[in-house]
CSV table of C-alpha atoms in Angstrom, one decimal:
chain,number,residue,atom,x,y,z
A,1,MET,CA,52.5,-132.0,40.3
A,2,ALA,CA,53.5,-131.8,43.9
A,3,GLY,CA,56.7,-132.2,45.6
A,4,GLN,CA,60.4,-131.8,44.1
A,5,LEU,CA,61.6,-132.5,40.5
A,6,HIS,CA,64.3,-135.0,39.8
A,7,THR,CA,67.0,-135.1,37.1
A,8,ALA,CA,66.9,-138.7,35.1
A,9,ALA,CA,69.9,-139.4,37.0
A,10,GLU,CA,68.4,-138.8,40.6
A,11,ALA,CA,65.2,-140.5,39.2
A,12,ALA,CA,67.0,-143.8,38.2
A,13,GLY,CA,68.8,-143.9,41.5
A,14,ILE,CA,65.6,-143.8,43.4
A,15,LEU,CA,64.3,-146.3,41.3
A,16,LYS,CA,66.9,-148.3,41.2
A,17,VAL,CA,67.1,-148.7,37.5
A,18,ARG,CA,69.6,-147.3,34.6
A,19,GLU,CA,69.6,-143.7,33.6
A,20,SER,CA,69.5,-144.9,30.0
A,21,TRP,CA,66.3,-147.3,30.4
A,22,LEU,CA,64.5,-144.0,31.9
A,23,LYS,CA,65.4,-141.8,29.3
A,24,THR,CA,64.6,-144.1,26.7
A,25,LYS,CA,60.9,-144.9,28.0
A,26,ALA,CA,60.5,-141.1,28.8
A,27,ALA,CA,61.4,-140.3,25.3
A,28,ALA,CA,59.0,-142.9,24.0
A,29,ARG,CA,56.5,-141.3,26.1
A,30,LEU,CA,56.0,-144.9,28.1
A,31,ILE,CA,56.2,-143.7,31.7
A,32,PRO,CA,55.4,-140.2,33.2
A,33,CYS,CA,57.7,-137.4,33.3
A,34,THR,CA,57.9,-133.7,32.4
A,35,PHE,CA,59.9,-131.9,30.3
A,36,ILE,CA,60.9,-128.3,30.9
A,37,GLY,CA,62.2,-126.9,27.6
A,38,LYS,CA,64.5,-129.7,26.8
A,39,HIS,CA,65.2,-130.7,29.9
A,40,LEU,CA,64.0,-134.2,31.4
A,41,ARG,CA,62.9,-133.8,34.6
A,42,PHE,CA,60.7,-136.4,37.0
A,43,SER,CA,58.3,-135.2,40.0
A,44,ASP,CA,57.8,-137.5,43.1
A,45,ASP,CA,54.5,-138.3,41.4
A,46,ASP,CA,55.8,-139.5,38.4
A,47,ILE,CA,58.3,-141.7,40.4
A,48,ALA,CA,55.5,-143.0,42.3
A,49,GLU,CA,53.3,-143.7,39.5
A,50,ILE,CA,56.3,-145.7,37.6
A,51,MET,CA,56.6,-147.5,40.9
A,52,LYS,CA,52.9,-148.4,41.0
A,53,ALA,CA,53.0,-149.7,37.2
A,54,GLY,CA,55.7,-151.9,37.9
A,55,ALA,CA,53.7,-153.6,41.1
A,56,ARG,CA,53.0,-157.1,40.4
A,57,GLN,CA,50.7,-158.8,42.9
A,58,PRO,CA,51.7,-162.3,44.2
A,59,VAL,CA,50.3,-165.4,42.5
A,60,THR,CA,48.0,-167.8,44.5
A,61,VAL,CA,49.4,-171.3,43.8
A,62,ARG,CA,47.2,-174.2,44.6
A,63,GLU,CA,48.8,-177.1,46.4
A,64,PRO,CA,48.9,-180.6,44.5
A,65,GLY,CA,45.9,-182.9,45.7
A,66,SER,CA,43.7,-180.1,47.3
A,67,GLY,CA,41.2,-180.0,44.5
A,68,ARG,CA,38.6,-182.7,44.1
A,69,ARG,CA,37.9,-184.2,40.8
A,70,SER,CA,34.5,-185.5,39.9
A,71,ALA,CA,34.0,-189.0,39.0
């Protein structure tokens, strides 16, 4: 775990999400996080992994009429 540890409020600000959403996902162990005792924290690596998990690749759309149909 490299870098700084962030509170849920700080991590939510970085990710531009609600703090409550972040806490709910962390409590359900659906996103990477660190508990130090009862204190929830997010490392820089945790935040990067959350962003990576949410990334979506663009969809390639075929233009109408670009395909050939066999007779």
